[in-house]
Coordinates of C-alpha atoms in Angstrom, one line a residue:
Chain A
M186 CA 43.8 -33.1 12.2
I187 CA 40.0 -33.3 12.5
E188 CA 38.5 -36.3 10.8
K189 CA 35.2 -34.8 9.9
E190 CA 33.0 -31.6 11.6
I191 CA 29.3 -31.3 11.3
V192 CA 28.3 -27.8 10.2
Q193 CA 26.0 -26.4 13.1
D194 CA 23.3 -24.4 12.4
K195 CA 24.3 -21.0 14.3
T196 CA 20.7 -19.6 14.1
Y197 CA 19.6 -21.5 16.1
F198 CA 18.8 -19.0 19.2
L199 CA 16.9 -16.4 16.8
Q200 CA 14.2 -19.2 16.7
M201 CA 12.4 -17.9 19.9
K202 CA 10.8 -21.1 21.9
E203 CA 7.3 -20.0 23.5
H204 CA 6.9 -20.9 27.3
P205 CA 2.8 -20.5 27.1
W206 CA 2.8 -22.6 30.8
L207 CA 5.4 -20.2 32.2
S208 CA 3.5 -17.1 31.5
V209 CA 0.4 -18.7 33.7
A210 CA 2.4 -19.4 35.9
S211 CA 4.3 -16.3 36.8
F212 CA 1.1 -14.7 36.8
V213 CA -0.4 -17.0 39.1
G214 CA 2.8 -17.0 41.3
I215 CA 2.7 -13.0 41.5
F216 CA -1.1 -13.4 42.5
L217 CA -0.4 -15.9 45.3
F218 CA 2.6 -14.4 46.7
W219 CA 0.6 -11.1 47.1
E220 CA -2.0 -12.8 48.7
M221 CA 0.4 -14.2 51.1
V222 CA 1.9 -10.6 51.6
S223 CA -1.3 -9.7 52.3
R224 CA -2.9 -12.5 54.2
M225 CA 0.4 -12.4 56.1
E226 CA -0.3 -8.6 57.1
W227 CA 3.4 -8.2 56.0
V228 CA 2.4 -4.5 54.4
P229 CA -1.4 -3.3 56.2
P230 CA -4.4 -4.4 54.0
L231 CA -5.3 -0.7 54.1
F232 CA -2.2 0.0 51.6
L233 CA -2.4 -3.5 49.9
P234 CA -5.4 -5.3 50.2
S235 CA -5.5 -8.8 49.3
P236 CA -6.2 -10.1 45.7
S237 CA -9.1 -12.1 46.8
G238 CA -10.9 -9.3 49.1
I239 CA -10.4 -7.3 45.9
L240 CA -12.3 -9.9 43.8
L241 CA -15.1 -9.7 46.3
E242 CA -15.2 -6.0 46.3
G243 CA -15.5 -5.7 42.8
W244 CA -18.0 -8.7 42.8
A245 CA -20.4 -6.6 45.5
M246 CA -19.8 -3.4 43.5
L247 CA -21.1 -5.9 40.5
K248 CA -24.5 -7.0 42.6
T249 CA -25.1 -3.6 43.4
G250 CA -24.6 -2.5 39.8
L251 CA -22.8 0.8 41.1
I252 CA -20.0 -0.2 38.8
F253 CA -22.1 -0.1 35.6
K254 CA -22.5 3.3 36.2
H255 CA -19.2 4.4 36.4
I256 CA -17.8 2.3 33.3
L257 CA -20.7 3.9 31.6
A258 CA -20.2 7.1 32.4
S259 CA -16.1 6.6 31.5
L260 CA -17.3 4.6 28.2
S261 CA -19.7 7.1 26.8
R262 CA -17.2 9.7 27.1
I263 CA -14.3 7.6 25.6
L264 CA -16.6 6.5 22.5
W265 CA -18.0 10.8 21.8
G266 CA -14.6 11.9 22.1
F267 CA -12.8 9.0 20.0
V268 CA -15.5 9.1 17.2
I269 CA -15.1 12.4 16.9
A270 CA -11.6 12.6 17.2
C271 CA -11.3 9.9 14.5
S272 CA -13.5 11.3 12.2
F273 CA -11.4 14.6 12.4
G274 CA -8.3 13.0 12.3
V275 CA -8.7 11.4 8.5
A276 CA -10.3 14.1 7.5
V277 CA -7.7 16.7 8.0
G278 CA -4.8 14.0 7.5
I279 CA -5.7 13.6 4.1
S280 CA -6.7 16.8 3.3
I281 CA -3.2 18.2 4.5
G282 CA -1.6 15.3 3.1
F283 CA -3.3 15.2 -0.8
F284 CA -3.5 18.9 -1.0
S285 CA -0.7 21.8 -0.9
I286 CA -2.7 24.2 0.6
P287 CA -4.2 22.6 3.6
E288 CA -0.5 21.3 4.2
A289 CA 0.8 25.0 4.1
V290 CA -2.0 25.9 6.3
G291 CA -1.9 23.0 8.7
N292 CA 1.1 21.8 9.1
P293 CA 2.5 24.7 11.3
I294 CA -0.6 24.8 13.5
I295 CA -0.5 21.1 14.1
A296 CA 3.0 21.0 14.6
A297 CA 2.7 24.1 17.9
T298 CA -0.3 22.4 19.1
F299 CA 0.5 18.9 19.4
P300 CA 3.2 19.4 21.8
I301 CA 1.1 20.7 24.6
P302 CA 0.5 18.0 27.2
K303 CA -3.9 18.1 26.5
I304 CA -4.7 17.6 29.9
A305 CA -3.0 21.1 30.5
I306 CA -5.8 22.4 28.1
L307 CA -8.4 21.1 29.9
P308 CA -8.9 23.8 32.3
L309 CA -9.2 26.4 29.5
L310 CA -11.9 23.9 28.3
I311 CA -13.8 23.6 31.3
L312 CA -13.5 27.9 31.3
W313 CA -14.9 27.4 27.4
L314 CA -17.3 24.6 27.4
G315 CA -18.7 24.2 31.1
I316 CA -17.9 21.7 34.1
G317 CA -19.9 19.1 32.0
E318 CA -19.5 16.3 29.5
A319 CA -18.7 18.3 26.8
S320 CA -15.1 19.5 28.4
K321 CA -14.1 15.9 29.0
V322 CA -15.1 14.4 25.6
A323 CA -13.5 17.6 23.8
V324 CA -10.0 16.7 25.6
I325 CA -10.8 13.2 24.8
A326 CA -11.1 14.2 21.6
L327 CA -8.2 16.5 21.4
G328 CA -5.7 13.9 22.8
V329 CA -7.1 10.9 20.2
F330 CA -6.8 13.1 17.0
F331 CA -3.3 14.2 16.8
P332 CA -2.0 10.9 16.7
M333 CA -4.8 10.1 14.3
V334 CA -4.2 13.1 12.2
I335 CA -0.4 12.3 12.0
N336 CA -1.0 8.5 11.2
V337 CA -3.1 9.8 8.9
Y338 CA -0.9 12.3 7.0
T339 CA 2.4 10.0 7.1
G340 CA 0.1 7.2 5.3
V341 CA -1.1 9.4 2.7
K342 CA 2.5 10.7 2.4
N343 CA 3.6 7.0 2.0
V344 CA 0.8 6.1 -0.4
D345 CA 2.6 4.2 -3.3
P346 CA 2.6 6.9 -6.3
L347 CA 2.9 3.8 -8.8
L348 CA -0.8 2.8 -7.2
I349 CA -1.6 6.4 -8.0
K350 CA -0.5 6.3 -11.2
A351 CA -2.1 2.9 -12.1
A352 CA -5.6 4.2 -11.1
L353 CA -4.6 7.4 -13.0
S354 CA -4.1 5.2 -16.3
L355 CA -7.4 3.5 -15.6
G356 CA -9.3 6.5 -16.2
S357 CA -9.9 7.4 -12.3
N358 CA -10.0 11.5 -11.1
R359 CA -8.9 13.0 -7.9
A360 CA -12.0 12.7 -5.7
R361 CA -11.7 8.5 -7.0
I362 CA -8.1 8.6 -6.7
I363 CA -8.8 9.6 -2.8
R364 CA -11.9 6.8 -2.2
K365 CA -10.0 3.9 -4.3
V366 CA -6.6 4.6 -3.4
I367 CA -5.5 6.5 -0.4
L368 CA -8.1 5.5 1.7
P369 CA -7.4 1.5 1.7
S370 CA -4.1 2.4 1.4
I371 CA -4.1 4.5 4.6
L372 CA -6.5 1.5 6.7
P373 CA -3.5 0.2 8.7
M374 CA -2.2 3.3 9.7
V375 CA -5.8 4.5 10.6
F376 CA -6.1 1.1 13.0
A377 CA -2.5 1.7 14.2
G378 CA -3.6 5.4 15.2
M379 CA -6.7 4.2 16.8
K380 CA -4.5 1.9 18.9
L381 CA -2.2 4.6 19.7
G382 CA -5.5 7.0 20.2
I383 CA -7.6 4.6 22.9
G384 CA -4.5 4.3 25.2
I385 CA -4.1 8.2 25.3
A386 CA -8.2 8.4 25.5
L387 CA -8.2 5.9 28.6
L388 CA -5.7 8.3 30.7
L389 CA -7.6 11.3 29.4
V390 CA -11.1 10.2 30.7
V391 CA -9.5 9.2 34.0
A392 CA -7.5 12.5 34.2
A393 CA -10.8 14.7 33.5
E394 CA -12.9 12.6 35.7
M395 CA -10.1 13.1 38.6
V396 CA -10.6 17.1 38.0
A397 CA -14.1 17.3 37.6
A398 CA -16.9 14.7 37.7
D399 CA -19.7 12.9 39.6
A400 CA -19.2 9.2 38.1
G401 CA -16.7 7.3 35.9
I402 CA -13.9 5.2 36.7
G403 CA -11.5 8.3 37.4
F404 CA -13.8 9.6 40.0
M405 CA -14.5 6.5 41.4
I406 CA -10.9 6.1 42.2
L407 CA -10.0 9.2 43.7
T408 CA -13.2 9.2 45.5
A409 CA -11.7 5.6 47.0
A410 CA -8.6 7.1 47.7
D411 CA -10.3 10.4 49.8
L412 CA -12.0 7.5 51.5
M413 CA -8.9 5.3 52.1
Q414 CA -11.1 2.6 50.1
T415 CA -7.8 0.6 48.8
K416 CA -10.0 -2.2 47.4
K417 CA -12.4 -0.1 45.6
L418 CA -9.5 2.0 44.2
M419 CA -7.7 -1.4 42.9
V420 CA -11.2 -2.4 41.4
G421 CA -11.0 0.8 39.2
L422 CA -7.5 0.0 38.3
I423 CA -8.4 -3.7 37.3
I424 CA -11.1 -2.3 35.4
L425 CA -8.7 0.1 34.1
S426 CA -6.9 -2.8 32.7
L427 CA -9.9 -4.8 31.6
L428 CA -10.8 -2.1 29.6
G429 CA -7.5 -1.6 27.9
I430 CA -7.2 -5.6 26.8
F431 CA -10.9 -5.5 25.5
F432 CA -9.9 -2.1 23.1
N433 CA -6.7 -4.0 21.8
W434 CA -9.1 -7.1 21.2
L435 CA -11.6 -5.2 19.3
F436 CA -9.0 -3.4 17.1
Q437 CA -7.5 -6.5 16.4
K438 CA -10.8 -8.0 15.1
L439 CA -11.6 -5.2 13.2
E440 CA -8.1 -4.8 11.7
R441 CA -8.9 -8.5 10.6
V442 CA -12.0 -7.5 8.8
F443 CA -11.4 -4.2 7.6
I444 CA -7.7 -5.3 6.2
P445 CA -8.6 -8.8 4.8
W446 CA -5.7 -8.2 2.2
K447 CA -2.8 -8.6 5.0
Q448 CA -2.8 -11.6 6.7
Chain B
M1170 CA -5.9 4.6 -35.7
K1171 CA -2.1 5.8 -35.6
V1172 CA -0.3 7.5 -32.5
L1173 CA 2.2 9.9 -33.6
I1174 CA 5.1 10.4 -31.2
D1175 CA 6.3 13.8 -32.0
H1176 CA 9.6 15.2 -31.6
I1177 CA 9.5 15.1 -27.5
S1178 CA 12.3 16.1 -25.7
K1179 CA 12.0 16.0 -22.0
T1180 CA 14.6 17.7 -19.7
Y1181 CA 14.5 17.0 -15.9
V1182 CA 15.7 20.1 -13.6
D1183 CA 16.1 19.9 -9.7
R1184 CA 16.1 21.8 -7.0
K1185 CA 19.5 23.2 -7.3
G1186 CA 18.5 24.0 -11.1
E1187 CA 20.5 21.2 -12.3
R1188 CA 19.4 20.2 -15.7
T1189 CA 19.5 16.1 -17.2
E1190 CA 18.2 15.9 -20.4
A1191 CA 16.4 12.4 -20.6
L1192 CA 14.7 11.9 -23.8
Q1193 CA 16.0 14.1 -27.2
D1194 CA 13.6 14.7 -30.3
I1195 CA 12.0 11.8 -30.2
H1196 CA 9.7 11.0 -33.3
F1197 CA 8.1 7.9 -34.5
A1198 CA 4.8 6.9 -35.1
I1199 CA 2.9 3.7 -34.0
E1200 CA 0.4 2.5 -36.7
E1201 CA -2.8 0.2 -35.9
N1202 CA -2.2 -3.0 -34.5
E1203 CA 1.4 -2.7 -34.4
F1204 CA 3.8 -4.4 -31.9
V1205 CA 6.4 -1.9 -31.5
V1206 CA 9.0 -2.1 -28.9
V1207 CA 11.4 0.5 -27.7
V1208 CA 14.9 -1.1 -26.6
G1209 CA 18.3 1.1 -25.1
P1210 CA 21.1 0.4 -22.3
S1211 CA 19.7 1.6 -19.1
G1212 CA 19.4 5.0 -18.5
C1213 CA 18.2 6.3 -21.7
G1214 CA 15.0 7.8 -20.4
K1215 CA 12.5 4.7 -22.0
S1216 CA 10.1 5.0 -19.0
T1217 CA 10.3 8.8 -19.2
L1218 CA 9.3 8.1 -22.6
L1219 CA 6.4 5.7 -22.0
N1220 CA 4.8 7.9 -18.8
I1221 CA 4.7 11.3 -21.2
I1222 CA 2.6 9.1 -23.8
A1223 CA 0.5 7.8 -21.0
G1224 CA -0.1 11.2 -19.8
L1225 CA 1.5 10.5 -16.6
L1226 CA 4.4 13.0 -17.3
S1227 CA 4.7 16.5 -19.2
P1228 CA 7.1 16.5 -22.0
T1229 CA 9.6 19.6 -22.4
S1230 CA 8.7 19.6 -25.6
G1231 CA 6.4 17.6 -28.4
Q1232 CA 3.7 16.0 -28.2
V1233 CA 2.2 12.7 -28.2
I1234 CA -1.2 12.7 -31.0
F1235 CA -3.7 10.5 -31.4
E1236 CA -4.6 10.3 -35.3
G1237 CA -7.7 8.8 -36.7
T1238 CA -9.4 7.8 -33.5
R1239 CA -12.9 6.7 -34.0
T1240 CA -14.3 6.2 -30.6
N1241 CA -13.5 9.1 -27.8
T1242 CA -13.6 6.9 -25.1
K1243 CA -10.7 7.6 -22.6
P1244 CA -8.3 6.7 -21.6
H1245 CA -6.6 5.8 -25.0
T1246 CA -3.6 4.2 -23.5
A1247 CA -3.4 1.6 -20.5
V1248 CA -0.2 0.7 -18.4
V1249 CA 1.1 -2.4 -17.6
F1250 CA 4.1 -1.4 -14.8
Q1251 CA 7.0 -3.6 -14.1
D1252 CA 6.4 -4.0 -11.0
F1253 CA 2.6 -4.6 -11.7
A1254 CA 1.4 -1.8 -9.6
L1255 CA -2.0 -4.0 -8.6
F1256 CA -4.3 -2.8 -6.0
P1257 CA -3.7 -5.4 -2.7
W1258 CA -6.8 -4.9 -1.2
R1259 CA -8.6 -5.9 -4.4
T1260 CA -9.1 -9.7 -5.5
V1261 CA -8.0 -10.3 -9.0
L1262 CA -11.4 -9.9 -10.3
K1263 CA -11.7 -6.6 -8.7
N1264 CA -8.5 -5.2 -10.0
I1265 CA -9.7 -6.0 -13.6
V1266 CA -12.7 -4.4 -13.2
Y1267 CA -11.1 -1.4 -12.0
G1268 CA -11.1 0.5 -15.1
L1269 CA -14.6 -0.6 -16.0
E1270 CA -16.0 0.7 -13.0
E1271 CA -14.5 4.1 -13.9
K1272 CA -15.9 4.0 -17.2
G1273 CA -19.4 3.5 -15.3
L1274 CA -20.0 0.1 -16.6
N1275 CA -23.0 -1.9 -14.6
K1276 CA -21.9 -5.4 -12.7
T1277 CA -23.5 -7.3 -15.5
E1278 CA -21.2 -5.7 -18.2
Q1279 CA -18.1 -5.6 -16.0
S1280 CA -18.2 -9.3 -15.2
T1281 CA -18.7 -10.5 -18.7
I1282 CA -15.6 -8.2 -19.8
A1283 CA -13.6 -9.8 -17.2
E1284 CA -14.6 -13.2 -17.7
Q1285 CA -12.8 -12.6 -21.7
F1286 CA -10.0 -11.2 -20.5
I1287 CA -9.3 -13.7 -17.2
S1288 CA -9.4 -17.0 -19.7
M1289 CA -7.1 -15.0 -22.3
V1290 CA -4.3 -14.5 -20.0
G1291 CA -5.0 -17.8 -17.7
L1292 CA -6.1 -16.8 -14.9
R1293 CA -9.3 -19.0 -13.9
G1294 CA -9.6 -20.0 -10.6
F1295 CA -7.5 -17.4 -9.5
E1296 CA -10.6 -14.4 -9.5
K1297 CA -11.1 -14.6 -5.6
K1298 CA -7.0 -14.6 -4.7
Y1299 CA -5.5 -11.2 -3.5
P1300 CA -2.4 -9.9 -5.1
H1301 CA 0.1 -11.1 -2.4
Q1302 CA -1.1 -15.0 -3.1
L1303 CA 0.1 -14.6 -6.4
S1304 CA 3.3 -15.4 -7.9
G1305 CA 4.9 -12.6 -10.1
G1306 CA 3.8 -14.1 -13.7
M1307 CA 0.1 -14.6 -12.1
K1308 CA 0.5 -11.1 -11.0
Q1309 CA 2.0 -9.6 -14.1
R1310 CA -0.9 -11.2 -15.9
V1311 CA -3.5 -9.6 -14.0
S1312 CA -1.9 -6.8 -14.7
I1313 CA -2.2 -7.4 -18.5
A1314 CA -5.8 -8.4 -17.9
R1315 CA -6.7 -5.2 -16.2
A1316 CA -5.0 -2.9 -18.7
L1317 CA -6.7 -4.7 -21.7
A1318 CA -10.5 -4.9 -20.0
N1319 CA -10.0 -1.1 -20.4
D1320 CA -10.1 -1.8 -24.0
P1321 CA -7.0 0.6 -24.5
L1322 CA -6.3 1.9 -28.1
L1323 CA -2.8 1.7 -27.2
L1324 CA -1.6 -0.7 -24.6
L1325 CA 1.5 0.4 -22.9
M1326 CA 4.1 -2.0 -21.4
D1327 CA 7.1 -0.8 -18.9
E1328 CA 9.5 -3.8 -18.7
P1329 CA 6.6 -5.5 -17.5
F1330 CA 8.7 -9.3 -17.3
S1331 CA 12.2 -7.9 -15.7
A1332 CA 11.2 -8.1 -12.1
L1333 CA 10.4 -12.1 -13.1
D1334 CA 12.8 -14.8 -13.0
A1335 CA 14.2 -16.1 -16.8
Q1336 CA 11.8 -19.1 -16.9
T1337 CA 8.8 -18.0 -16.0
R1338 CA 9.7 -14.6 -18.1
T1339 CA 10.4 -16.4 -21.5
L1340 CA 6.9 -18.2 -20.7
M1341 CA 5.5 -14.7 -20.8
Q1342 CA 6.9 -13.6 -24.1
Y1343 CA 5.6 -16.6 -25.6
E1344 CA 1.8 -15.7 -23.9
L1345 CA 2.2 -12.1 -24.4
S1346 CA 2.9 -12.8 -28.3
R1347 CA -0.1 -14.7 -28.3
I1348 CA -2.2 -12.3 -26.8
W1349 CA -1.3 -9.5 -28.7
E1350 CA -2.2 -11.9 -31.7
E1351 CA -5.8 -12.3 -30.3
T1352 CA -6.6 -8.7 -29.3
Q1353 CA -5.2 -7.1 -32.7
K1354 CA -4.4 -3.8 -30.5
S1355 CA -1.2 -1.7 -31.0
F1356 CA 1.2 -2.0 -28.1
L1357 CA 4.2 0.1 -27.3
Y1358 CA 6.7 -2.6 -25.5
I1359 CA 10.1 -0.9 -23.0
T1360 CA 12.3 -3.3 -22.0
H1361 CA 16.6 -3.3 -22.4
N1362 CA 16.8 -6.9 -23.2
I1363 CA 17.5 -7.2 -26.8
Q1364 CA 16.3 -10.7 -27.5
E1365 CA 12.7 -10.0 -25.7
A1366 CA 12.7 -7.3 -28.4
V1367 CA 13.0 -9.0 -31.4
F1368 CA 10.9 -11.8 -30.2
L1369 CA 7.9 -9.6 -29.8
G1370 CA 8.1 -6.6 -32.0
D1371 CA 7.1 -5.8 -35.3
R1372 CA 9.5 -2.7 -35.2
V1373 CA 12.4 -2.1 -33.1
V1374 CA 13.1 1.2 -31.8
I1375 CA 16.8 2.0 -30.8
L1376 CA 17.6 4.4 -28.0
S1377 CA 20.4 5.6 -27.2
R1378 CA 22.1 6.2 -23.6
R1379 CA 21.1 9.7 -22.0
P1380 CA 19.9 12.0 -23.4
G1381 CA 17.9 9.4 -25.3
K1382 CA 17.8 9.6 -29.3
V1383 CA 16.4 7.3 -31.5
L1384 CA 19.5 5.5 -33.2
S1385 CA 17.6 3.9 -35.9
I1386 CA 13.9 1.9 -36.2
M1387 CA 14.1 -1.6 -37.5
K1388 CA 11.8 -3.5 -39.0
I1389 CA 11.8 -7.3 -37.6
D1390 CA 10.5 -9.4 -40.9
L1391 CA 9.9 -12.7 -38.7
P1392 CA 7.0 -14.8 -39.3
R1393 CA 4.3 -15.0 -36.8
P1394 CA 3.1 -16.8 -34.6
R1395 CA 6.1 -16.6 -33.0
N1396 CA 7.3 -19.2 -31.0
E1397 CA 10.4 -21.0 -29.2
H1398 CA 11.9 -22.5 -32.6
L1399 CA 12.2 -19.1 -33.7
T1400 CA 14.8 -18.1 -31.0
V1401 CA 17.2 -20.5 -32.7
E1402 CA 16.3 -19.2 -36.6
K1403 CA 19.6 -17.6 -38.1
K1404 CA 17.8 -14.5 -39.3
Y1405 CA 16.1 -14.1 -35.6
L1406 CA 20.0 -13.9 -34.2
E1407 CA 20.9 -11.5 -36.5
Y1408 CA 18.4 -8.9 -35.7
V1409 CA 19.5 -9.2 -32.2
N1410 CA 23.1 -9.3 -33.7
A1411 CA 22.6 -6.1 -35.1
I1412 CA 20.6 -4.2 -32.8
W1413 CA 23.4 -4.9 -30.1
R1414 CA 26.0 -3.5 -32.5
Y1415 CA 24.1 -0.6 -32.0
I1416 CA 23.7 -0.5 -28.3
K1417 CA 27.1 -2.4 -27.4
E1418 CA 29.5 0.7 -26.7
Q1419 CA 26.3 2.8 -25.0
A1420 CA 25.9 0.1 -22.5
W1421 CA 29.6 -0.3 -21.8
E1422 CA 29.2 3.7 -20.8
A1423 CA 26.3 3.2 -18.6
L1424 CA 27.9 0.4 -16.9
E1425 CA 31.5 2.5 -16.5
E1426 CA 29.1 5.3 -15.4
K1427 CA 27.4 3.7 -12.4
T1428 CA 30.3 3.3 -9.6

């Protein structure tokens, strides 16, 4: 017979420990290993340049200012496409979510066009809008529009009907319901759409610039590859990674500013 | 001012065309400064009735009439919902002034009125808090202040304390009784809790199970102000028992139906 038995917490493994040093160590470790692989020429540097070499190349491009030309070209395309897509996405999403006629008209059109990979539309856009900026901005805008419009539509459909009733009972009309209840309700979904959208925008800007451009990160990567400038190519990839991290950080900050009621 | 609930019936028809009769010929009046409680077993269409009176649902037949209103300021009613229905993106103060914004009052007028009701419901010091930072009892105080600030002719309350724990609920009943005495408005209060109905009401309308019909209207002749001493008095308990006798069988039926 067991005299006494102390009750154990069965859930202890659910409390995930944090290992900040492990994150740093593995990151550094991978780069050291990579550096070693390149230095020892286990893999030819032409295929896998060393991290230090890539950094030096990046520094040189920073000093000449060449890199900024490409970054700015890509960023302005992303920005235009993104702003256009978000404005239309929110407006269309609210219309089809809130009004029955736009819903009946818009839903099948969206359902039919959404599955087309947007990059496949680029040739058509170039045909329509020319080879310049407009077609690139348009393809980004199209790519960002869909996640945005679908998120906003879902958000509108999920607005707590009780809040709409409360607003109505306090004297709001339909226009004010949209502004004072629907809009703040869907803000979290708008931000979720923006986070999805920025990833798509990065993808599409690179793809569009690889098809036809004379500046931009996608153009830079493609020309570097053509000339076997692997270091320059790698710098392009690092810039894309940094841009992604930056936008994520930016949206998180903005979310905290615009949605203070959610901790 | 008098509110006439004039032979209201409501039948829901679902997509398959199946009809559910929720309310059948509900007819009673709410006088000025009167506290009327509607009590009934679950599924008697209490909330349906409240939504119809608030103008948030159309009745199948019958109408709700406001008689002898001195002003034509709309809305005539304000609602305190069971689940508070506070705007999570608005602070306590901003929630309370919502209706005042809709009436087009300027900022000074808004804050003067808000001040008054913030003290009445005991929310001083919480003005800048967001709803998620408040307890259930505090949230319901905000909701009451928001409704009263809009200066309705009739305040509608839909089981406002049933989401609260039993102790908070008791305290909120005392508070509400005091607030009603201070405001001297007409209140229509919906509940399934008989003790609560007797404690708060001037009159209690007893509804039957689906379809909800008026079984009886009972005048509660108990002194005011009402406080905790009332709940042990013989007369109070007699009222509670009398209402329970009306509802008991119906409540058993409701229990057995919900498998």
